[in-house]
CSV table of C-alpha atoms in Angstrom, one decimal:
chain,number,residue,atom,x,y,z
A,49,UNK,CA,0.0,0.0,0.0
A,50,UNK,CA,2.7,2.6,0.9
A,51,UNK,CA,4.0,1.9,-2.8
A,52,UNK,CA,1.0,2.6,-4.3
A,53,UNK,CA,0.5,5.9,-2.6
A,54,UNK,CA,3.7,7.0,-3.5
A,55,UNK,CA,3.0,6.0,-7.2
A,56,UNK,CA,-0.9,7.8,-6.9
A,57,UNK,CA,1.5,11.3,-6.3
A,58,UNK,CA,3.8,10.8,-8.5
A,59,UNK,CA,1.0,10.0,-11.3
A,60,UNK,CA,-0.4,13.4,-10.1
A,61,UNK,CA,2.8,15.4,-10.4
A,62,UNK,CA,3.8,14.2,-13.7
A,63,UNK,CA,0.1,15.4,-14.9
A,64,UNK,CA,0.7,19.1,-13.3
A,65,UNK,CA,4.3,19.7,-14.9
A,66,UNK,CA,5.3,20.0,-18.3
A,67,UNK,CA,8.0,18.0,-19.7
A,68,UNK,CA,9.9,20.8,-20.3
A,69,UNK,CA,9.5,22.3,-16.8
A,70,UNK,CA,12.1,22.3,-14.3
A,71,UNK,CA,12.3,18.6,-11.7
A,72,UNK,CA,12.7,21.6,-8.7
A,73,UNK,CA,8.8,22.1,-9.2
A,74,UNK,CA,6.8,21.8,-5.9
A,75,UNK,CA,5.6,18.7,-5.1
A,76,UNK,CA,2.3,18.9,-3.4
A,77,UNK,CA,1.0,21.1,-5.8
A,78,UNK,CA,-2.5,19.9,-7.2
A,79,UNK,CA,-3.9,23.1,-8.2
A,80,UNK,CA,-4.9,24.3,-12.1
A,81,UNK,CA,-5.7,27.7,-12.6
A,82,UNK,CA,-8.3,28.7,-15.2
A,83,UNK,CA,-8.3,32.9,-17.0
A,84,UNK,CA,-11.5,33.3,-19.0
A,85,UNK,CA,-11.7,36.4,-20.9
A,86,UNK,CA,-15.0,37.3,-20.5
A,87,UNK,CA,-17.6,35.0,-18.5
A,88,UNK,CA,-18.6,31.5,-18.2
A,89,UNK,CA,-22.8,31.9,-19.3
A,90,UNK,CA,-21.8,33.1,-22.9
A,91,UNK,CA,-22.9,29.5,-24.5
A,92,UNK,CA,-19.8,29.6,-26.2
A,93,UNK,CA,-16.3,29.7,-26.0
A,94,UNK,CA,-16.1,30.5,-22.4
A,95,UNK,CA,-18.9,27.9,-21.2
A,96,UNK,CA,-16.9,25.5,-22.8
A,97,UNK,CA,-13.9,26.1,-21.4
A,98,UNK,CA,-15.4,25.9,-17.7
A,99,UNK,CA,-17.2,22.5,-19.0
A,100,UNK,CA,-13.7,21.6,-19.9
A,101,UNK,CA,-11.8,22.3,-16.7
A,102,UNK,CA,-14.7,20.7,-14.3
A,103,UNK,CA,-14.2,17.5,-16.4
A,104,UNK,CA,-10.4,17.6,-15.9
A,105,UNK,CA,-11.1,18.5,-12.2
A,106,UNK,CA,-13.4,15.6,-12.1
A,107,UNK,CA,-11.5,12.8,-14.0
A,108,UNK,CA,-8.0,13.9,-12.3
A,109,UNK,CA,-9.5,15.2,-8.3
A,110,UNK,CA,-7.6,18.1,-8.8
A,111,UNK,CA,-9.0,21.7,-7.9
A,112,UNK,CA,-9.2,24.2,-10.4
A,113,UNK,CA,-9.4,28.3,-9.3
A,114,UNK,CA,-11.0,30.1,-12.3
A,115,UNK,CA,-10.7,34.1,-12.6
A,116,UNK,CA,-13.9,35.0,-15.4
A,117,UNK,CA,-12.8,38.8,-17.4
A,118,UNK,CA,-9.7,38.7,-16.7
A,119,UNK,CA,-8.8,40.5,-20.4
A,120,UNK,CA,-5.9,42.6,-19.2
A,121,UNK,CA,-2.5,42.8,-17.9
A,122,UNK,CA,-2.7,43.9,-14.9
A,123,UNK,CA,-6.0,41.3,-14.1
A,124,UNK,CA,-3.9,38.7,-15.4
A,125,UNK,CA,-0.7,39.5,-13.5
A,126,UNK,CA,-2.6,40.0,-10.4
A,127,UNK,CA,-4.9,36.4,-11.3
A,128,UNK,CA,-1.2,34.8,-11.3
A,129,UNK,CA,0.3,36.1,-8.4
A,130,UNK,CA,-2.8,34.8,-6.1
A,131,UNK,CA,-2.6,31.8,-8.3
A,132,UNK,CA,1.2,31.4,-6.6
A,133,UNK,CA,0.1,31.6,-3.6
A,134,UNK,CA,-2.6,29.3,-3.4
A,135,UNK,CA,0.4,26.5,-4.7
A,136,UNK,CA,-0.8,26.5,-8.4
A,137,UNK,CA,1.8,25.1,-10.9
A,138,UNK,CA,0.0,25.1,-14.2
A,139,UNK,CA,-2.4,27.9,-15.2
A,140,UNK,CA,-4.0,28.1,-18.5
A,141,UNK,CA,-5.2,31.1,-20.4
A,142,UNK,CA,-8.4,30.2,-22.3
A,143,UNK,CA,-7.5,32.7,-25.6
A,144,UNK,CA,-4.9,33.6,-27.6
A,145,UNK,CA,-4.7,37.2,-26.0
A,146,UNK,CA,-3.2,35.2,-23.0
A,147,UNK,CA,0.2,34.3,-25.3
A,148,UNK,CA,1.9,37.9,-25.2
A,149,UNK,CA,0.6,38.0,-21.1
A,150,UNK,CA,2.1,34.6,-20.6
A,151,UNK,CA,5.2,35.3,-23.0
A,152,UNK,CA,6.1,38.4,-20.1
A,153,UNK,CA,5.4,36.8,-16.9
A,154,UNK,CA,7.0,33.2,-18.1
A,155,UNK,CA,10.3,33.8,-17.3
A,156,UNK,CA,9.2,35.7,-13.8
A,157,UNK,CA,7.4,31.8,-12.8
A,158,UNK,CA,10.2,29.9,-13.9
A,159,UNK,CA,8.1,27.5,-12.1
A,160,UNK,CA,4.6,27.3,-13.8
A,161,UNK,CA,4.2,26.4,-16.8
A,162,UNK,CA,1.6,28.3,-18.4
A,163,UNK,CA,-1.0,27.2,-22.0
A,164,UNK,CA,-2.8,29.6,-23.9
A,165,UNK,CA,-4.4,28.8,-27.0
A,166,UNK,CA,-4.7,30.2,-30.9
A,167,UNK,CA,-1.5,32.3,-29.8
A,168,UNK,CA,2.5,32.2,-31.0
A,169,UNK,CA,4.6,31.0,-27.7
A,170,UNK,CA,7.8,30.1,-27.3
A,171,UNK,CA,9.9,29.2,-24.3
A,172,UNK,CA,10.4,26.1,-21.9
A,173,UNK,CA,7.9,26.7,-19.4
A,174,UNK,CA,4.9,27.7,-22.0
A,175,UNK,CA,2.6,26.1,-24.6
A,176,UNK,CA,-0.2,27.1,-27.1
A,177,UNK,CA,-2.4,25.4,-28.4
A,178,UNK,CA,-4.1,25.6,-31.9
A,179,UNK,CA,-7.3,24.5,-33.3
A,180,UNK,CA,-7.1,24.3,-36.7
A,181,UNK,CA,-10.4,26.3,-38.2
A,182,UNK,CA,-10.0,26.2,-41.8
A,183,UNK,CA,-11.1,23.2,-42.3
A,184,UNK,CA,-14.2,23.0,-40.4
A,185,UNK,CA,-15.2,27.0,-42.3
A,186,UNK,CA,-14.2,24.8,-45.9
A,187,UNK,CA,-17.0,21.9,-44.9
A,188,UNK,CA,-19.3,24.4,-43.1
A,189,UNK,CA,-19.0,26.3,-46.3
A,190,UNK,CA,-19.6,23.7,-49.1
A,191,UNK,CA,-22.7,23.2,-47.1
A,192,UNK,CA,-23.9,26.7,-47.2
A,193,UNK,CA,-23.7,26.8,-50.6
A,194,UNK,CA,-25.2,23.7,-51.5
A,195,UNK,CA,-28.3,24.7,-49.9
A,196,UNK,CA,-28.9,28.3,-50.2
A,197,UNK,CA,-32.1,28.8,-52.1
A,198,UNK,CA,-30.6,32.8,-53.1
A,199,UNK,CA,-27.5,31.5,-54.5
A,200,UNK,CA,-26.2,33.8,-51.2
A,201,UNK,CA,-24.5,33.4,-47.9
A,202,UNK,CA,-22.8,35.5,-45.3
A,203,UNK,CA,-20.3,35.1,-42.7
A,204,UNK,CA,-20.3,37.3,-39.7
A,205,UNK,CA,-16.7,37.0,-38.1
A,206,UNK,CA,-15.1,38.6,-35.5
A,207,UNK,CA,-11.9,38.9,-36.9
A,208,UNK,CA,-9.6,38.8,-39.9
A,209,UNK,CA,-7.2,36.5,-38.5
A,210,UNK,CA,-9.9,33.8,-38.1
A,211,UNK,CA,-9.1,30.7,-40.5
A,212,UNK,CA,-12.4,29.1,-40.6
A,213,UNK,CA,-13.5,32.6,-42.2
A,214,UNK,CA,-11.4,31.9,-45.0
A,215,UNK,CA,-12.0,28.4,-45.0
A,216,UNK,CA,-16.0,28.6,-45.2
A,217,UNK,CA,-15.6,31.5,-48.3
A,218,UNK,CA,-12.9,29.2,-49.8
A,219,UNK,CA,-15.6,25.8,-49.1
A,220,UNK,CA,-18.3,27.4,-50.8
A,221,UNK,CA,-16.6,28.6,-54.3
A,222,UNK,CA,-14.8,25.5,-54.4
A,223,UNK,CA,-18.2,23.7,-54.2
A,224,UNK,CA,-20.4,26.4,-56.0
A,225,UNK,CA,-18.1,29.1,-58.1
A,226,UNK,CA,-21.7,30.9,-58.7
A,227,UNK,CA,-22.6,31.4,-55.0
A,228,UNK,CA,-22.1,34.9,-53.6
A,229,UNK,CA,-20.2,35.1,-50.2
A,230,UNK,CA,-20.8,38.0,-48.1
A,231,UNK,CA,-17.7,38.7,-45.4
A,232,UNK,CA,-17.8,41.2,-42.6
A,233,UNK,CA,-16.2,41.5,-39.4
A,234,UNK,CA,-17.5,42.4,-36.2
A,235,UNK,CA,-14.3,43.2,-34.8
A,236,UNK,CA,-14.8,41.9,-32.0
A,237,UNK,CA,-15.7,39.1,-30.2
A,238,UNK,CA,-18.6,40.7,-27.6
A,239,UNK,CA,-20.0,43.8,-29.9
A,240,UNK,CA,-23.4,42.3,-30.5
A,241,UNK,CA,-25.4,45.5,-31.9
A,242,UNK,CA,-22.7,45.3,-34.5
A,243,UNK,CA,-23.3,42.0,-35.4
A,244,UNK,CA,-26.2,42.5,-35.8
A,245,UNK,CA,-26.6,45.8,-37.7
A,246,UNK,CA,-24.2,43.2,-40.2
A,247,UNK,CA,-26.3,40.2,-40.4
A,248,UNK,CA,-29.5,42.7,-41.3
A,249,UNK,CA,-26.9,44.4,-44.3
A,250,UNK,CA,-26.6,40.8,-45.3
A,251,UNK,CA,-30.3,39.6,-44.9
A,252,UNK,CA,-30.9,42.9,-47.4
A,253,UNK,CA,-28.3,41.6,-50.0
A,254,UNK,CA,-30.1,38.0,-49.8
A,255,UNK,CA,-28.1,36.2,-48.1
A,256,UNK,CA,-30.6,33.2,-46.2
A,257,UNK,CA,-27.8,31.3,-44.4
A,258,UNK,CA,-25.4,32.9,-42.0
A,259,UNK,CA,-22.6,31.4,-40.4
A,260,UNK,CA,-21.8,33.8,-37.4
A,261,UNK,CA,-18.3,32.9,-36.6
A,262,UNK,CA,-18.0,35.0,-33.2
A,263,UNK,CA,-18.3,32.8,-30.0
A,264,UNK,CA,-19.6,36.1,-28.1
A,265,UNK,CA,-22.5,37.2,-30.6
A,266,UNK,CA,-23.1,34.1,-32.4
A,267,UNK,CA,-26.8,33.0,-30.5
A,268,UNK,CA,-27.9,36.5,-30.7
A,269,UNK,CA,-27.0,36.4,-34.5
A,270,UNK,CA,-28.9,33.1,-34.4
A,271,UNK,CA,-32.1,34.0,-32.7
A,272,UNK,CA,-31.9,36.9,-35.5
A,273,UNK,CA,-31.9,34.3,-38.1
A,274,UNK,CA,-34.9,32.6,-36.5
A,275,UNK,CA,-36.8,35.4,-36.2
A,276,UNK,CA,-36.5,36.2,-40.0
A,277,UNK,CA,-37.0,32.2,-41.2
A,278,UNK,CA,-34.0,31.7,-42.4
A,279,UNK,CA,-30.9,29.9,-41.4
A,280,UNK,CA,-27.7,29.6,-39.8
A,281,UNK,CA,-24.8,26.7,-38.7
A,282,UNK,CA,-23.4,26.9,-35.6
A,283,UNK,CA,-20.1,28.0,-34.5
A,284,UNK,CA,-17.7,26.4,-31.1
A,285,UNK,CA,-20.9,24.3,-29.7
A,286,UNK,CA,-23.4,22.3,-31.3
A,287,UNK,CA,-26.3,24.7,-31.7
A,288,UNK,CA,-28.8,22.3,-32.7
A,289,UNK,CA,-30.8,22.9,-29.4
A,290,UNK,CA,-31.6,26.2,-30.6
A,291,UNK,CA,-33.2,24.8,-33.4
A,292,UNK,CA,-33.3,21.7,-35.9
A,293,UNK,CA,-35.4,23.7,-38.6
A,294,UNK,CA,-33.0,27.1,-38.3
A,295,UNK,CA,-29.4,25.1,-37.6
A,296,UNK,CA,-28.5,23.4,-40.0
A,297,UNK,CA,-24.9,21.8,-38.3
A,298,UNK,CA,-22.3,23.8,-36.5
A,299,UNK,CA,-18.1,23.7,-36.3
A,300,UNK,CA,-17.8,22.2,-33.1
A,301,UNK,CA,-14.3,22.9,-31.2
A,302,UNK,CA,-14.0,19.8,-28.6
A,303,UNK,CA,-12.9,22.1,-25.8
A,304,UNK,CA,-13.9,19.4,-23.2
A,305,UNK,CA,-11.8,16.7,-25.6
A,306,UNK,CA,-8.8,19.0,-25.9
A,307,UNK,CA,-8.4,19.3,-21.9
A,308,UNK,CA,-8.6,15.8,-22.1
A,309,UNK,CA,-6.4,15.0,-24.3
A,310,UNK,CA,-4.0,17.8,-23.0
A,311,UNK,CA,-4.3,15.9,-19.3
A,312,UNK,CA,-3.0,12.8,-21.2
A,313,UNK,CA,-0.6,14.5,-22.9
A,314,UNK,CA,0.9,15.7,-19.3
A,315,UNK,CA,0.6,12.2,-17.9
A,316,UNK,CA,2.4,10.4,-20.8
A,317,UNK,CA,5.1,13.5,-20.8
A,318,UNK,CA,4.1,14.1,-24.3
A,319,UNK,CA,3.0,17.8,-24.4
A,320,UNK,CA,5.9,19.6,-25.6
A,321,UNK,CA,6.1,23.2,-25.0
A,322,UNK,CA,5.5,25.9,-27.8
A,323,UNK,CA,2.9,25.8,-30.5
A,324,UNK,CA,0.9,22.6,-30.7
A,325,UNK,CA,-1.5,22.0,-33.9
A,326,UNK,CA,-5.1,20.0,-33.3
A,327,UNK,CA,-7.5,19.5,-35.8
A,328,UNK,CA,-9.9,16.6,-36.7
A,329,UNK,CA,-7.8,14.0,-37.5
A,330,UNK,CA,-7.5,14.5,-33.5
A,331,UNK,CA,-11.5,13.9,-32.8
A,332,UNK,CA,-11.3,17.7,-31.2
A,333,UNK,CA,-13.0,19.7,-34.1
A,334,UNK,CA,-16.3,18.1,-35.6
A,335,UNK,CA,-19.0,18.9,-37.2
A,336,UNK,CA,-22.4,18.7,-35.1
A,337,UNK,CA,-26.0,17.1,-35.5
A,338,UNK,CA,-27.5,17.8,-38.7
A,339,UNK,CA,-30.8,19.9,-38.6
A,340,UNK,CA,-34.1,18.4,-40.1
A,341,UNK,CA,-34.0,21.0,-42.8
A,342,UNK,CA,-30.4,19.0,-44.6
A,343,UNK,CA,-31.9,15.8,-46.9
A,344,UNK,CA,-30.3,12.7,-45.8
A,345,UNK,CA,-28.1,12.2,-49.5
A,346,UNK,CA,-26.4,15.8,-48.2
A,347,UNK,CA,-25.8,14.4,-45.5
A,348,UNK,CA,-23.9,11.5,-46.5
A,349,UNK,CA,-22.2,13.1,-49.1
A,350,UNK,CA,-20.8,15.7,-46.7
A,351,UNK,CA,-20.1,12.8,-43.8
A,352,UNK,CA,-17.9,11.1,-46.9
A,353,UNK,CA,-16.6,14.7,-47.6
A,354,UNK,CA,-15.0,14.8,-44.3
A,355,UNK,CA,-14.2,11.3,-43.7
A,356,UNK,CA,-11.8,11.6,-46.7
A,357,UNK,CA,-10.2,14.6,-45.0
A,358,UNK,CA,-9.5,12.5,-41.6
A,359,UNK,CA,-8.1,9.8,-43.5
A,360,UNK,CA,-5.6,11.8,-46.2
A,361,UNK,CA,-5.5,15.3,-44.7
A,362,UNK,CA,-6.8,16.7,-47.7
A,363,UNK,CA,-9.6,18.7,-48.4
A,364,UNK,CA,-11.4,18.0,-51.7
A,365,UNK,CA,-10.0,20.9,-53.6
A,366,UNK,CA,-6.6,19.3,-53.3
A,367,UNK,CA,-7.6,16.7,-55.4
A,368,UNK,CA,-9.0,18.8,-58.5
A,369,UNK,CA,-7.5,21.8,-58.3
A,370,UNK,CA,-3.8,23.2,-57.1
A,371,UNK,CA,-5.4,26.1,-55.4
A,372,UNK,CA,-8.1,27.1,-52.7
């Protein structure tokens, strides 16, 4: 029994260091601490991140401290100095505005090895990790444009840099080089009179299906869409409880998944610091539940459309064309 105990800590050490972090790390530290940018009841990108820590907290008995807005500097700074004191050794940032904060305070906590994601890290102690969007914008795109009734479709994104924005115009030309894709950006994730004001341009210019690619505005684009008929496909969560006759599937991000997989990762000592790439070859980006308005042959063809990718890595333009 004694061995086992002492095999049950050093299981849960291994988990809360990085294998690029120092072996002087503290040894009864079982603390992860959580920065969410704005708030946990946005039904987005922030609810899934709190989903994804409590199932980490669950599956690994670990606590988890959590700091909700914490957008800034100075709130992170401060969120990581209380973080040291209450023993924490890994604390994870849940955007990619937490790189450049992390990149600063990394080498002041030699000790803690900070994760951020969608940002450009580099150091021992530090790690980002990526989803990959294009993809999931190219399938939700050759969807869109497959069955618009106006020959029209909009994306509402939050920001240029967003790959799945080029990926669902990209989708949709590649699929239908008639259909007319309407791009603007909110810029911003939160600014939800904006989005709106955009998705009613949009609406004026025919557009019926929307794919609202801002985790902060995207149900309030959505209800917007329901309200006028018309429809929409989901963005970070699977939206189809909103509804099956307005969603017609969303780009799911596996946030719970990732955690899980980045737990793993620590207990196996495979998560290498820096910038780490996940995309759905590694069953964290998917597409959801199909809505009742999408025949079943679409469907199919689109489940076969993505299959393909998983297996080769390849979307379908690489096969008949040299460019997106």
């Amino acid at each position: 029994m004694k061995y086992m105990n002492l095999f049950i800590s050093c299981t849960l050490l291994f988990f809360l260091t990085s294998c690029s972090s120092s072996s002087s790390q503290d040894v009864h530290t079982s603390k992860i601490g959580l920065l969410l940018p704005q708030t946990i009841d946005d039904q987005g990108w922030n609810s899934k991140g709190y989903q994804g820590m409590l199932k980490v907290q669950a599956s690994l008995n670990v606590d988890v401290l959590m700091r909700e807005d914490t957008s800034t500097f100075e709130s992170v700074n401060t969120a990581v100095q209380e973080f040291v004191k209450e023993d924490v050794s890994l604390i994870i940032g849940h955007s990619h505005i937490y790189a450049d904060f992390f990149m600063v305070l990394k080498d002041e906590y030699p000790d803690i090895h900070f994760v951020s994601f969608n940002g450009d890290v580099e150091g021992d102690n530090i790690t980002s990790v990526h989803f990959e969007g294009y993809a999931m914008g190219y399938f939700a795109g050759m969807l869109a444009s497959e069955l618009s009734q106006t020959n029209t479709i909009g994306v509402i994104g939050a920001f240029q840099f967003q790959p799945e924005i080029q990926g669902f115009k990209d989708g949709a030309l590649f699929h239908k080089p008639t259909v007319t894709v309407l791009v603007d950006y909110v810029d911003s994730w939160v600014n939800k009179d904006k989005a709106i004001t955009i998705f009613h341009e949009m609406k004026e210019e025919e557009s019926d299906i929307f794919y609202p690619a801002g985790d902060g505005f995207h149900i309030d684009i959505i209800e917007e869409v329901k309200k006028e008929g018309l429809h929409a496909i989901g963005y970070v969560g699977d939206q189809i409880d909103l509804g099956e006759s307005v969603i017609l599937t969303s780009t799911v991000q596996e946030i719970e998944d990732l955690y899980e997989h980045i737990a793993k990762q620590y207990r196996q000592g495979e998560l290498m610091s820096g910038n780490q790439y996940f995309d759905f070859q590694e069953g964290v980006i998917s597409m959801g539940e199909f809505g009742q308005e999408v025949p079943e042959e679409t469907v199919r063809w689109l489940t076969e459309v993505i299959d393909t990718y998983i297996e080769t890595s390849e979307l379908p333009t690489e096969h008949t064309n040299d460019t997106y």
